[in-house]
Short mmCIF file of C-alpha atoms in Angstrom, two decimals:
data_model
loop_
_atom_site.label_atom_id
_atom_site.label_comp_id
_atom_site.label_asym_id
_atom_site.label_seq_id
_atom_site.Cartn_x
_atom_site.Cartn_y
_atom_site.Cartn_z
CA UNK A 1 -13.14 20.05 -35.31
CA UNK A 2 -12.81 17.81 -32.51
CA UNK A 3 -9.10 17.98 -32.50
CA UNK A 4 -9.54 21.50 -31.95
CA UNK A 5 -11.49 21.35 -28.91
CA UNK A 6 -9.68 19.46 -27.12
CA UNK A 7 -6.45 21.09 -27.96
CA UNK A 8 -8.21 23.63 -25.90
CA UNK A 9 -9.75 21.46 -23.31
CA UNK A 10 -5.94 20.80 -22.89
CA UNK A 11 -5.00 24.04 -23.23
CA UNK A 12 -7.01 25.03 -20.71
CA UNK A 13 -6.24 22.46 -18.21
CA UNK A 14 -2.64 23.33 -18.01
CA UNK A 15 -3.76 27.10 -17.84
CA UNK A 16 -5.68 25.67 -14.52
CA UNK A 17 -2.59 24.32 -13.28
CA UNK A 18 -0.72 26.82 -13.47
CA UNK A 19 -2.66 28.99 -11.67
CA UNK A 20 -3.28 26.93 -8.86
CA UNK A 21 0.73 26.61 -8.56
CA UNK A 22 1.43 30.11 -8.93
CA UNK A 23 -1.31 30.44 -5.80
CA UNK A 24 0.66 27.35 -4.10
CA UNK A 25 4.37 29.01 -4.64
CA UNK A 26 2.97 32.87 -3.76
CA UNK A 27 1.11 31.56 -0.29
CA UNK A 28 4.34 29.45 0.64
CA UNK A 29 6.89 32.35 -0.44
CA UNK A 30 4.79 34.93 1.86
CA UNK A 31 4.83 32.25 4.81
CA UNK A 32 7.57 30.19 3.81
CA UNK A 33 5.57 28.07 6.70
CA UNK A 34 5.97 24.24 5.06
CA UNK A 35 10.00 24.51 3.70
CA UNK A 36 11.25 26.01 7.14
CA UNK A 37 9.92 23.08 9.09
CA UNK A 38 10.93 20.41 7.05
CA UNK A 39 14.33 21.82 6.60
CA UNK A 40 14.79 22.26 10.61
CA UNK A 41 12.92 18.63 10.80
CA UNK A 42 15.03 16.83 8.50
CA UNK A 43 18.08 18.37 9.60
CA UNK A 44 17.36 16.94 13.13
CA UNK A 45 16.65 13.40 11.99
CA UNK A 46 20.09 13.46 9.80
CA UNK A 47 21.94 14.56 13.08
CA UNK A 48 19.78 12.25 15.43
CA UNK A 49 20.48 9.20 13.22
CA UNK A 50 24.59 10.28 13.11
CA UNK A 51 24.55 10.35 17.02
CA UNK A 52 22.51 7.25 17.39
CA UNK A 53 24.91 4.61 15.15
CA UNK A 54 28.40 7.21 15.07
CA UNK A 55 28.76 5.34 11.68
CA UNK A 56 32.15 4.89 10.02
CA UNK A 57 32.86 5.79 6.75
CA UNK A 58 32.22 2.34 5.32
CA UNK A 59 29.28 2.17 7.18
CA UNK A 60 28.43 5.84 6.76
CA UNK A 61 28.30 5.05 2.95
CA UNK A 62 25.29 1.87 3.51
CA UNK A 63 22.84 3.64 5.72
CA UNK A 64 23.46 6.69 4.20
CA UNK A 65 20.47 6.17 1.64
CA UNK A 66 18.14 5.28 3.85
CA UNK A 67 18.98 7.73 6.41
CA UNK A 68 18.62 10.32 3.74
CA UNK A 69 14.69 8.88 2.84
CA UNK A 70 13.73 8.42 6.21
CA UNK A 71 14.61 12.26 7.08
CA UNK A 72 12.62 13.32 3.64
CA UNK A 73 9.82 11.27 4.64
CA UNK A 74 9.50 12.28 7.82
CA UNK A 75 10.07 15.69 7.11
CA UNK A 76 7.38 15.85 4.45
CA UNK A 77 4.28 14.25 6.09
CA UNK A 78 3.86 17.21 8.15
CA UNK A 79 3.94 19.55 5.23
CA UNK A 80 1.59 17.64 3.09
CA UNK A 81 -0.86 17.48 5.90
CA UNK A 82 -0.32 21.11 5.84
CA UNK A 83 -1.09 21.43 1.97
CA UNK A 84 -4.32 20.43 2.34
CA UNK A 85 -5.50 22.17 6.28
CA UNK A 86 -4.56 25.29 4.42
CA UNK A 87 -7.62 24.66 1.91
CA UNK A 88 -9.61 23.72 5.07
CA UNK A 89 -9.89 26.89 6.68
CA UNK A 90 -12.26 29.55 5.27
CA UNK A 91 -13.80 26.42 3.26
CA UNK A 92 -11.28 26.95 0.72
CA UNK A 93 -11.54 23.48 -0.52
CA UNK A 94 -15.07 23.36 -0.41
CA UNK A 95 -15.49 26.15 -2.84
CA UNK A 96 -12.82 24.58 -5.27
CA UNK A 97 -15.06 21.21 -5.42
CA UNK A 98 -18.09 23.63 -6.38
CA UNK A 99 -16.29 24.93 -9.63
CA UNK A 100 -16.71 23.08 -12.18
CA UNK A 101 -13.16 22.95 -13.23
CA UNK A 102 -11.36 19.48 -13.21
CA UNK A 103 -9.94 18.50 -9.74
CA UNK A 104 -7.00 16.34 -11.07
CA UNK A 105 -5.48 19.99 -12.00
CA UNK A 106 -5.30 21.10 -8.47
CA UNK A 107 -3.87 17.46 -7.33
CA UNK A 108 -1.15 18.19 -10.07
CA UNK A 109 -0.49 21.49 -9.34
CA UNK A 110 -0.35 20.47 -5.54
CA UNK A 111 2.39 17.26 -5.92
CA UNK A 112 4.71 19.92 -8.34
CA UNK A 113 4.58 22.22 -5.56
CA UNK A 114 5.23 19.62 -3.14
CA UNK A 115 7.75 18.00 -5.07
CA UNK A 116 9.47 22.01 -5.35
CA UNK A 117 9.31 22.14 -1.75
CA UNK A 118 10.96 19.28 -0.71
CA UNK A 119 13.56 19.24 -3.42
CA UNK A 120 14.59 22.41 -1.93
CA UNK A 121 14.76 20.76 1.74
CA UNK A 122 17.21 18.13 -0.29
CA UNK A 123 19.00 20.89 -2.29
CA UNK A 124 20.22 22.52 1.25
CA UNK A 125 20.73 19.31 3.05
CA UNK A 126 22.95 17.50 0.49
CA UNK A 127 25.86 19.40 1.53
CA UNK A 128 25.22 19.02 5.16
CA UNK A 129 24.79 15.63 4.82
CA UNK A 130 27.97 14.44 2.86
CA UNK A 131 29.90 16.57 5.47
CA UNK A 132 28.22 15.20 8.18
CA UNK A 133 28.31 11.71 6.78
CA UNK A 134 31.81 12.20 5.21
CA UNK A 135 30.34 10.89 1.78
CA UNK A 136 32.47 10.35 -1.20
CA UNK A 137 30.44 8.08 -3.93
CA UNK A 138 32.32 5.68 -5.21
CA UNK A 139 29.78 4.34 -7.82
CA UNK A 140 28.70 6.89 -10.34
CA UNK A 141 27.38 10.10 -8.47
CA UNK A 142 25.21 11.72 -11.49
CA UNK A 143 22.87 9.24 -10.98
CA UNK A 144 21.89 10.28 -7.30
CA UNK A 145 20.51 13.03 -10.00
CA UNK A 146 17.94 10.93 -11.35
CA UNK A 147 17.01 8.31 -8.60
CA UNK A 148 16.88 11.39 -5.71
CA UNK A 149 13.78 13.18 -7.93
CA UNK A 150 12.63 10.19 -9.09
CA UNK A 151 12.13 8.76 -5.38
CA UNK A 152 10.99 12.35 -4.03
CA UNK A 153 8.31 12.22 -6.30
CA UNK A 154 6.76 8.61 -5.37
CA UNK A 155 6.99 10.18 -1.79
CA UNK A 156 5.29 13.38 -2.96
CA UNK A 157 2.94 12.38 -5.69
CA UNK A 158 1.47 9.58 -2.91
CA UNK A 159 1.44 11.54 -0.11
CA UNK A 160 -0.50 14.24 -1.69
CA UNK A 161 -3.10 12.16 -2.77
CA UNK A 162 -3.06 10.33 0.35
CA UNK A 163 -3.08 13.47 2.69
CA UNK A 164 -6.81 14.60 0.85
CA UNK A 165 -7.93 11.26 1.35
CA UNK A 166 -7.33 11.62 4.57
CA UNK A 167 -8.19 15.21 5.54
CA UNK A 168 -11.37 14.88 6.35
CA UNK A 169 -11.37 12.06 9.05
CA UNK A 170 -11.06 12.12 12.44
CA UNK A 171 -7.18 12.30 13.94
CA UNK A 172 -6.14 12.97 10.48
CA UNK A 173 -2.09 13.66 11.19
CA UNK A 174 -2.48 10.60 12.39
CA UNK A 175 -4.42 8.61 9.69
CA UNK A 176 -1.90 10.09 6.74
CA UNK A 177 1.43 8.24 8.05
CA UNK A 178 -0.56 4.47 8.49
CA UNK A 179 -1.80 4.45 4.98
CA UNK A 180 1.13 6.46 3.10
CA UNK A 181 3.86 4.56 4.67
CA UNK A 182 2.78 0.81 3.57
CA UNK A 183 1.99 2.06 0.41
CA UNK A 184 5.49 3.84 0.04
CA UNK A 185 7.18 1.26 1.29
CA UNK A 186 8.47 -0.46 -2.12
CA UNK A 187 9.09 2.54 -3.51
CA UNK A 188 11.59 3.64 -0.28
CA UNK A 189 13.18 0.00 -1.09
CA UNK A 190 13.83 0.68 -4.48
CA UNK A 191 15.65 4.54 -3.42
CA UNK A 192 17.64 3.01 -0.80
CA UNK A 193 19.27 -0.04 -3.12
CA UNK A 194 19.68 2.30 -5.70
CA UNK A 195 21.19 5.13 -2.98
CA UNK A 196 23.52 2.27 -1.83
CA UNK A 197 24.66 0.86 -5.01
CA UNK A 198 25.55 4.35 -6.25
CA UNK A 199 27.77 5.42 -2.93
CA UNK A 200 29.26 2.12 -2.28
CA UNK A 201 29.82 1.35 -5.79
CA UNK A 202 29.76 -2.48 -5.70
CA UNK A 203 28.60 -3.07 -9.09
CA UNK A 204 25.55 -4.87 -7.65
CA UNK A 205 22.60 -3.90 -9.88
CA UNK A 206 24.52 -3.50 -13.28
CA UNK A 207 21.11 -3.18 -15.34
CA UNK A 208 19.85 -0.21 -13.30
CA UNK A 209 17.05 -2.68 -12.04
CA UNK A 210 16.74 -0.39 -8.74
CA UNK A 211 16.08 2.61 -10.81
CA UNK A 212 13.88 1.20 -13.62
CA UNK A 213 11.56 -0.28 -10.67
CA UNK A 214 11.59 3.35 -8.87
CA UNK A 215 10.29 5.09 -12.62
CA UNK A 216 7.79 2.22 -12.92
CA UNK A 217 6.62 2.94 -9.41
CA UNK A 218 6.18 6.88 -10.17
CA UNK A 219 4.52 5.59 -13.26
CA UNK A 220 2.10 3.36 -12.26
CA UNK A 221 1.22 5.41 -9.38
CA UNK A 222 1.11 8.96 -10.92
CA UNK A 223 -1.91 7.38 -13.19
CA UNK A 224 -3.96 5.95 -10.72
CA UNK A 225 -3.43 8.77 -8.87
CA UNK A 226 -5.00 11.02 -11.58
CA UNK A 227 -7.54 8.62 -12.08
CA UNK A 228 -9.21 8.56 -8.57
CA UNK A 229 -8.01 11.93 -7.39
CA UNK A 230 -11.84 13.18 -8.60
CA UNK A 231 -13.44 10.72 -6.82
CA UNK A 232 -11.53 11.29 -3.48
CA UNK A 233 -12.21 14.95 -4.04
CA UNK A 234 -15.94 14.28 -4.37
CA UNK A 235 -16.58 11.49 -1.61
CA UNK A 236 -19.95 11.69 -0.16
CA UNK B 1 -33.86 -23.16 8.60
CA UNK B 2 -31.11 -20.41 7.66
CA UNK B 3 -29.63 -20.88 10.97
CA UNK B 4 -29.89 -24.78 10.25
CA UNK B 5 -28.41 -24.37 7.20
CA UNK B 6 -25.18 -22.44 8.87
CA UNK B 7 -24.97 -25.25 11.50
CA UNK B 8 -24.79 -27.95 9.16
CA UNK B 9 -22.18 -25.62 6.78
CA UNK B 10 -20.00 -25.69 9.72
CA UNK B 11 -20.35 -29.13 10.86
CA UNK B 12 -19.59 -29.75 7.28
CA UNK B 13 -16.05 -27.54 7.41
CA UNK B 14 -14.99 -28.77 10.39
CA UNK B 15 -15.06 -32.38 9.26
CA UNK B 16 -13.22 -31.20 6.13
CA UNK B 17 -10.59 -29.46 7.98
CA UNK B 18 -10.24 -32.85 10.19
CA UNK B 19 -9.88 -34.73 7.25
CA UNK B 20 -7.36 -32.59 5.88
CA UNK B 21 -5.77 -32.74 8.97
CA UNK B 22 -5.35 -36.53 9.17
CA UNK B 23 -4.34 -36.63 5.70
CA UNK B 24 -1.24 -34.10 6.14
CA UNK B 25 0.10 -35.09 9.13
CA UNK B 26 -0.71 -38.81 9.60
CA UNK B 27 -1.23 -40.02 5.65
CA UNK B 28 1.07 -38.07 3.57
CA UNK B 29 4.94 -39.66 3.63
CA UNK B 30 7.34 -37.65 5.30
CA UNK B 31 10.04 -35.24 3.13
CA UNK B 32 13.26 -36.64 2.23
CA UNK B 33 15.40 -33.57 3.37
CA UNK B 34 13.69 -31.64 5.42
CA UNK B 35 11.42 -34.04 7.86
CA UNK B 36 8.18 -33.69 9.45
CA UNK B 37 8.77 -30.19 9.33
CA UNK B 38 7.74 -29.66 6.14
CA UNK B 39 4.16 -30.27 6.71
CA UNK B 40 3.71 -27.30 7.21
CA UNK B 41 3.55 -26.52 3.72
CA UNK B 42 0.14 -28.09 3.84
CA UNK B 43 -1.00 -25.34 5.69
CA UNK B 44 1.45 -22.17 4.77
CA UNK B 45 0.41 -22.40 0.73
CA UNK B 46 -3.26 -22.86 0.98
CA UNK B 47 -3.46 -20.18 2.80
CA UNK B 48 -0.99 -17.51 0.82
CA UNK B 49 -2.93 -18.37 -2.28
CA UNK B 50 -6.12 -18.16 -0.24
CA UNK B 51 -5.12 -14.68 1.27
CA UNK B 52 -4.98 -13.49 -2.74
CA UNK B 53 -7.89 -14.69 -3.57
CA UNK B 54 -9.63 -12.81 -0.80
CA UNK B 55 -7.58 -9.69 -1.35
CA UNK B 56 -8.48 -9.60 -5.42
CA UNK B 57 -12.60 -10.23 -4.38
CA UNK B 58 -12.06 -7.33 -1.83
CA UNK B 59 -10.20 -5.18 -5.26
CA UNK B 60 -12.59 -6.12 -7.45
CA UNK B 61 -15.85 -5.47 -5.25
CA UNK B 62 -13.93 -1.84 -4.68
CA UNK B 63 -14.10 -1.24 -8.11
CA UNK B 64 -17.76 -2.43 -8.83
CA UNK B 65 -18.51 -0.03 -5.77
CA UNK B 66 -16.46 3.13 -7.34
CA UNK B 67 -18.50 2.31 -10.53
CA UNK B 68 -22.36 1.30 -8.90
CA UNK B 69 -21.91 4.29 -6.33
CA UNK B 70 -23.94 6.90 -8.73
CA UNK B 71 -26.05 4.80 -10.71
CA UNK B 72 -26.99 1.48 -8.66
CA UNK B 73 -26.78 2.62 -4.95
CA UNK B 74 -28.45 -0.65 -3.42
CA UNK B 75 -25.76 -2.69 -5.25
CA UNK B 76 -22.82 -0.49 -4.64
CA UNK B 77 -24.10 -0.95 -1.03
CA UNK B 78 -23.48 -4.82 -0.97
CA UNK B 79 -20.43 -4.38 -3.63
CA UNK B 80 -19.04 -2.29 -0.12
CA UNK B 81 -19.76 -5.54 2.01
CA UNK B 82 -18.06 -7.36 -0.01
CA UNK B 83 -15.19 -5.27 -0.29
CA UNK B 84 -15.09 -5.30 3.66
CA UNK B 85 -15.55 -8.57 4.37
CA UNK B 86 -12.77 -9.68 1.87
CA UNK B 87 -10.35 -7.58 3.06
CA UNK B 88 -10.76 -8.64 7.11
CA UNK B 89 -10.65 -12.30 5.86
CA UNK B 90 -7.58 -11.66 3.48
CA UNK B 91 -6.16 -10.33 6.58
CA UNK B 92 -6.65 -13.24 8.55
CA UNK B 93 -5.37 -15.66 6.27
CA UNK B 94 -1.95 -13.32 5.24
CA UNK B 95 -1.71 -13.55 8.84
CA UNK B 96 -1.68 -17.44 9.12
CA UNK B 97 0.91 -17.23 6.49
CA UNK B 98 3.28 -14.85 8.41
CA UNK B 99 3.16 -16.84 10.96
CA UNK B 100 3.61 -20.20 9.45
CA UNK B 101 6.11 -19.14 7.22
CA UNK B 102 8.86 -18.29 10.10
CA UNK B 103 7.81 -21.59 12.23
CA UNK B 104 8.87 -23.27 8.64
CA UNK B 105 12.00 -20.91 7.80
CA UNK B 106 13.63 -21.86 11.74
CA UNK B 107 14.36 -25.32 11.11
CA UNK B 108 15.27 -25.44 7.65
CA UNK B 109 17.00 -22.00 7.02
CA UNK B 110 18.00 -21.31 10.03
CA UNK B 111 16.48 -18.18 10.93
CA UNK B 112 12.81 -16.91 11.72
CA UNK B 113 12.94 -13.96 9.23
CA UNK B 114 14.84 -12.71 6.02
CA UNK B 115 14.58 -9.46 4.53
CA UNK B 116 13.34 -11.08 0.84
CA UNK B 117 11.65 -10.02 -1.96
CA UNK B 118 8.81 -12.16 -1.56
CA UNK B 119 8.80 -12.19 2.67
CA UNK B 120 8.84 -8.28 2.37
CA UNK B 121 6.36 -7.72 -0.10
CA UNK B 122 3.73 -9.90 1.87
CA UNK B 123 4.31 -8.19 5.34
CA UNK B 124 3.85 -4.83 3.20
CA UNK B 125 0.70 -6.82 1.24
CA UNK B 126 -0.36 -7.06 5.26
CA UNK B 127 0.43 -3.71 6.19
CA UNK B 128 -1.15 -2.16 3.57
CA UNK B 129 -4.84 -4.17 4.51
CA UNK B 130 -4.31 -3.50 8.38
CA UNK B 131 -4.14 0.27 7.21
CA UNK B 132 -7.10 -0.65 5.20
CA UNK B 133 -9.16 -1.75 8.02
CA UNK B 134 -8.09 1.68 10.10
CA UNK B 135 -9.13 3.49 7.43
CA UNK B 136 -12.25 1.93 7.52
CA UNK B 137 -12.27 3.12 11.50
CA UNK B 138 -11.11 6.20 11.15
CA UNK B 139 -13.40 8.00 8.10
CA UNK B 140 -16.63 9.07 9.19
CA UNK B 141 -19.93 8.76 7.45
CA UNK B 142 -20.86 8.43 3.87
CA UNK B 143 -17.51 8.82 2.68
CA UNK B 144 -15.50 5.62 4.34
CA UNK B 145 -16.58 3.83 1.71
CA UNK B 146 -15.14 5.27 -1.48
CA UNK B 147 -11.73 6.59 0.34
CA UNK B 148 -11.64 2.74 1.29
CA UNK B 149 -12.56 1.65 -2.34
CA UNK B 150 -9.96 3.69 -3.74
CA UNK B 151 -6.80 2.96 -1.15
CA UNK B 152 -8.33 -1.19 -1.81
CA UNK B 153 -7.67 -0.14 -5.64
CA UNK B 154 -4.16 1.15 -4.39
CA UNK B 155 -3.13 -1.98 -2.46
CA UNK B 156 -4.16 -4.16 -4.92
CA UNK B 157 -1.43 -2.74 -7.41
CA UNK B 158 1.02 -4.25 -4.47
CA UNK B 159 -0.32 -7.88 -5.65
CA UNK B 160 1.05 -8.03 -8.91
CA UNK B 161 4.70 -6.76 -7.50
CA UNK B 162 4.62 -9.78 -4.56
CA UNK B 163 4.08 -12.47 -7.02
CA UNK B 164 6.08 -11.29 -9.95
CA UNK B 165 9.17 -10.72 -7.28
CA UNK B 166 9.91 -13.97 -6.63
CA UNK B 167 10.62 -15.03 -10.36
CA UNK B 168 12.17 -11.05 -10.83
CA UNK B 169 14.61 -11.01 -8.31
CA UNK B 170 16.73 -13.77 -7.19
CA UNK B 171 14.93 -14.93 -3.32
CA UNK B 172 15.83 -16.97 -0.66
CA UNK B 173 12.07 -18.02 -0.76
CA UNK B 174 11.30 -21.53 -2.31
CA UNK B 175 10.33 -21.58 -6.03
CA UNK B 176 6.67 -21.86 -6.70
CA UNK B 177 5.38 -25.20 -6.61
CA UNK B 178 2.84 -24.78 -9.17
CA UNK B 179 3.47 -23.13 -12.29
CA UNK B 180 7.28 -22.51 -11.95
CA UNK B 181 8.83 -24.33 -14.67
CA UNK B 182 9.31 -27.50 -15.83
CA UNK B 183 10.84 -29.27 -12.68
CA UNK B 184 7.68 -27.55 -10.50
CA UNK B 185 4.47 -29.74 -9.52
CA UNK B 186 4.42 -32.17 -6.48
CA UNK B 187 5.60 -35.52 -7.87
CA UNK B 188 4.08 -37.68 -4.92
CA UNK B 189 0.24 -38.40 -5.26
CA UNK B 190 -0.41 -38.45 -1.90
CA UNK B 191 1.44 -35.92 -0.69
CA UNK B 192 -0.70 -34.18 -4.02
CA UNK B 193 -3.84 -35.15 -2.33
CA UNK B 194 -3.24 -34.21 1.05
CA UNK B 195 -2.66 -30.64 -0.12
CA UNK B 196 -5.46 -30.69 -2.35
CA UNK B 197 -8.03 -31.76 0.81
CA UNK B 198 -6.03 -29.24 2.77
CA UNK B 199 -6.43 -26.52 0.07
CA UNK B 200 -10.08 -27.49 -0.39
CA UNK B 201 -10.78 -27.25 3.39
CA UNK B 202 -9.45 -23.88 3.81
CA UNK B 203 -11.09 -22.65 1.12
CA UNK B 204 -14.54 -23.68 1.89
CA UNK B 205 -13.64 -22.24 5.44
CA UNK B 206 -12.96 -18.74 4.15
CA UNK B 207 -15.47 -18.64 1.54
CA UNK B 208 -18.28 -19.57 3.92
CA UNK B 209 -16.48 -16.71 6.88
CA UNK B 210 -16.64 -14.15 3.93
CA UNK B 211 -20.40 -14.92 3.34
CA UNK B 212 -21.53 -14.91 7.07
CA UNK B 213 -19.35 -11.42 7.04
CA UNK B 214 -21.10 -10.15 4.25
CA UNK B 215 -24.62 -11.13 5.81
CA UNK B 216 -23.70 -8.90 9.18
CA UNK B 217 -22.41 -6.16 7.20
CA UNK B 218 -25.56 -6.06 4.84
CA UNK B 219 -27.76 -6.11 7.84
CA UNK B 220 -25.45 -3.54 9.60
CA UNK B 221 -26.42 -1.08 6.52
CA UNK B 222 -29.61 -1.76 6.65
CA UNK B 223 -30.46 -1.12 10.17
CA UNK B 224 -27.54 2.23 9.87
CA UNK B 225 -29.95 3.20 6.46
CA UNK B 226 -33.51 2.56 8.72
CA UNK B 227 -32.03 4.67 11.78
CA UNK B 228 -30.73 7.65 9.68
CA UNK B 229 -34.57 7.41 7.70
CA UNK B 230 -36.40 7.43 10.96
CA UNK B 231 -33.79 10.73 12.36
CA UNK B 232 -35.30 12.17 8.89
CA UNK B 233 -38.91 11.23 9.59
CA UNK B 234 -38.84 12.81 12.92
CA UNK B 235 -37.91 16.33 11.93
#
C-alpha cells in the first residue's frame, strides 16, 4: 500500500518537473534572452584570451581547457542570475513558495534547463574554438564527451542553487560570483587537468583520477544541493 | 567580576603564549637540515589544525541552527553565534597559516608559493570563509542566517577534500607529522614539548576569542530582538 503511494508521490514529482521545464524551455525559446548572451559573451572571452597570449599550438593545446571553462563560467553567471530575476518580477517566485508542491522540483527542473542552455553555448563554440585554437587532441578525444557535461553540470547545478541563495540580497550580480566561484573552484581544477590530459595526451592521469574526482564532485554536490534547496527557498 | 574574570583569562594566555614562545625558539634544538628556519613549524601547524577545528564548530553550529530554527528559536539563535564567531576566528587562524607557510616554503623550497594540492585547497578553504563572511554582509534581515548556515554546510564539504589531498595526490607539501605512517611522530622530546605548549597556547587563545565573540554576538541579537519588539510596541 505504501509502495503504491509513493510510486505516485514519485510519479508526481517528475510530472512537476517537467512542467516547470517545459515553462523554462517555452519562455527561453520565445526570448531566446539567456543563450544569445552567453554565446556572444563566451565567444568574446575565447577571442580576448587568443589575442592576449597569441598561443602556439603546443601551448594552444595546455590553456586550451581552462580557457574553454573560464569562457563557460563567465558566460553563465549572468544567465543564472537571470533564471531566477525572471521569477522575481510579477512575484513569480513568491507564488511558487505558496504552493504546496516540493521546491527541489523547480531547482531540478531549473539546473536541466541551465545545463541545456549552456551545453548549447558549448555545442556552437566547439568548432570555433578548435579553429581558433588550431586543436587536434592527441589523447583520446571521446572523452572531452564525458568530462565537458560532467564539468558543465558542477558549474550549473552550483550556480543555480547559489544564484537563489543569493537573489534576494542586496547587489546580488554581485554576491553570486564571490560565493559560486570558491566553491567551484575544485571542480574547475578537476575539468582543466582532465581537458589537458585529453588534448595533450601525455599519459599523465592513466586511472582517470581527474574525471572520477569531477563525477564525485557532481555527486556530492547534486545531493546537498537537493537537500537544502527547500530551506534556501523558504528562508525567513 | 566577569570583566575580572576576562582580565585574568588573558593575563593567563599571554603568559602561555610567552612560554611557548621561549620554548620554540630559545629551548627546542635546532633542525638538522633545515636550520632555525624550521621553527616555524611551531607556529604554522598549530594553527592549520586550529583553523579546522574552528571551521568544523562553525559547520556543526550551522547545522544545529538549520535544525533548532523551527522548533527551538532561542537556541538556534546562539547555535547562529556560534556559527559566526567560528567562522571569523577560522579565518584568522587559516590566515596565519597562509602566511607562515610561504615565509617557511622561501628558504627551504625555494619559492614563496606552489600550485599544490594541499596549498590550493587551503587558499580555496580561505576563500570559501571570506565569501562566508560577505555573505553574512550582504543578506539582509531574518534570512542571513540560514543562507549562511547552508553555504557553512557547503564549505565544510571542502574540509574533507584538503586533508584527504595530501595522502591522494602526490604534493610537494611535507607529509603529516602526526598520523602519517609509521616513520611520522616527532622523535625529539623537546622539540615534542615545545609544540605541544605552542599548540596548547594557541588553542586556549582561540577558544577564549571565539567565546568573547560569541558573548558580543549574543548581546548584538538581543539588543537587534529588543529594538525590532519596541518598533512593534509602538504601532
Amino acid at each position: 500500500m505504501t509502495s503504491v503511494a509513493q510510486e505516485q508521490q514519485m510519479a508526481g514529482w517528475f510530472r512537476l518537473v517537467g512542467t516547470h521545464l517545459r515553462k523554462d524551455l517555452r519562455i527561453e525559446w520565445r526570448s531566446r534572452e539567456a543563450i544569445n548572451a552567453m554565446l556572444f559573451f563566451a565567444l568574446l572571452v575565447v577571442v580576448l584570451f587568443s589575442m592576449a597570449f597569441d598561443p602556439t599550438a603546443a601551448a594552444s593545446r595546455e590553456i586550451a581547457g581552462g580557457v574553454l571553462c573560464v569562457a563557460t563560467l563567465f558566460a553563465s553567471v549572468s544567465a543564472l542570475n537571470q533564471a531566477w530575476t525572471r521569477e522575481i518580477r510579477h512575484d513569480v517566485l513568491d507564488a511558487l513558495r505558496m504552493t504546496p508542491a516540493d521546491g527541489s522540483a523547480m531547482f531540478v527542473a531549473k539546473v536541466l534547463a541551465n545545463f541545456l542552455f549552456v551545453s548549447v553555448v558549448q555545442g556552437l563554440l566547439a568548432p570555433v574554438f578548435f579553429i581558433f585554437y588550431n586543436l587536434r587532441p592527441l589523447g583520446d578525444g571521446w572523452l572531452l564527451l564525458a568530462v565537458v557535461p560532467l564539468g558543465t553540470w558542477a558549474l550549473v547545478a552550483n550556480g543555480t542553487f547559489f544564484a537563489a541563495l543569493s537573489i534576494r540580497s542586496r547587489n546580488r550580480e554581485l554576491l553570486l560570483p564571490l560565493i559560486l566561484f570558491p566553491i567551484f573552484l575544485p571542480a574547475l581544477l578537476a575539468m582543466v587537468l582532465a581537458v589537458k590530459t585529453i588534448l595533450t595526451g601525455d599519459g599523465s592521469d592513466p586511472h582517470l583520477l581527474w574525471l572520477k574526482m569531477l563525477a564525485g564532485y557532481d555527486v556530492i554536490f547534486m545531493t546537498v544541493s537537493l537537500l537544502l534547496f527547500d530551506t534556501v527557498l523558504h528562508a525567513e | 567580576m566577569k570583566k575580572l574574570l576576562l582580565g585574568a583569562g588573558f593575563l593567563g594566555v599571554a603568559a602561555l603564549m610567552a612560554w611557548g614562545f621561549d620554548q620554540a625558539m630559545f629551548v627546542a634544538p635546532t633542525e638538522a637540515t633545515m636550520g632555525d628556519v624550521q621553527r616555524i613549524f611551531y607556529y604554522h601547524v598549530p594553527n592549520a589544525m586550529l583553523s579546522f577545528l574552528f571551521f568544523a564548530i562553525s559547520f556543526v553550529a550551522s547545522v544545529l541552527y538549520l535544525m533548532w530554527r523551527r522548533s527551538a528559536p532561542e537556541r538556534a539563535q546562539t547555535a547562529d553565534a556560534w556559527a559566526l564567531a567560528g567562522a571569523e576566528v577560522g579565518v584568522v587562524f587559516c590566515s596565519v597559516v597562509l602566511v607562515t607557510g610561504p615565509l617557511w616554503a622561501r628558504p627551504v623550497w625555494g619559492i614563496w608559493w606552489t600550485w599544490d594540492a594541499r596549498l590550493t585547497t587551503t587558499l580555496i578553504l580561505w576563500l570559501i570563509y571570506v565569501s562566508y563572511l560577505l555573505l553574512r554582509r550582504f543578506a539582509e534581515g531574518a534570512q542571513t542566517q540560514a543562507l549562511a548556515a547552508v553555504l557553512s554546510i557547503f564549505g565544510a564539504l571542502d574540509v574533507p577534500i584538503v586533508y584527504m589531498a595530501n595522502r591522494w595526490w602526490r604534493t610537494q607539501h611535507p607529509a603529516p607529522v602526526f598520523g602519517g605512517g609509521p616513520d611520522s611522530g616527532i622523535k625529539d622530546p623537546v622539540m615534542l614539548a615545545a609544540f605541544g605548549w605552542n599548540l596548547l597556547a594557541w588553542a586556549v587563545w582561540g577558544l577564549m576569542l571565539l567565546g568573547v565573540r560569541v558573548m558580543v554576538e549574543r548581546r548584538k541579537q538581543r539588543i537587534e530582538l529588543a529594538a525590532s519588539q519596541a518598533a512593534l510596541a509602538e504601532r
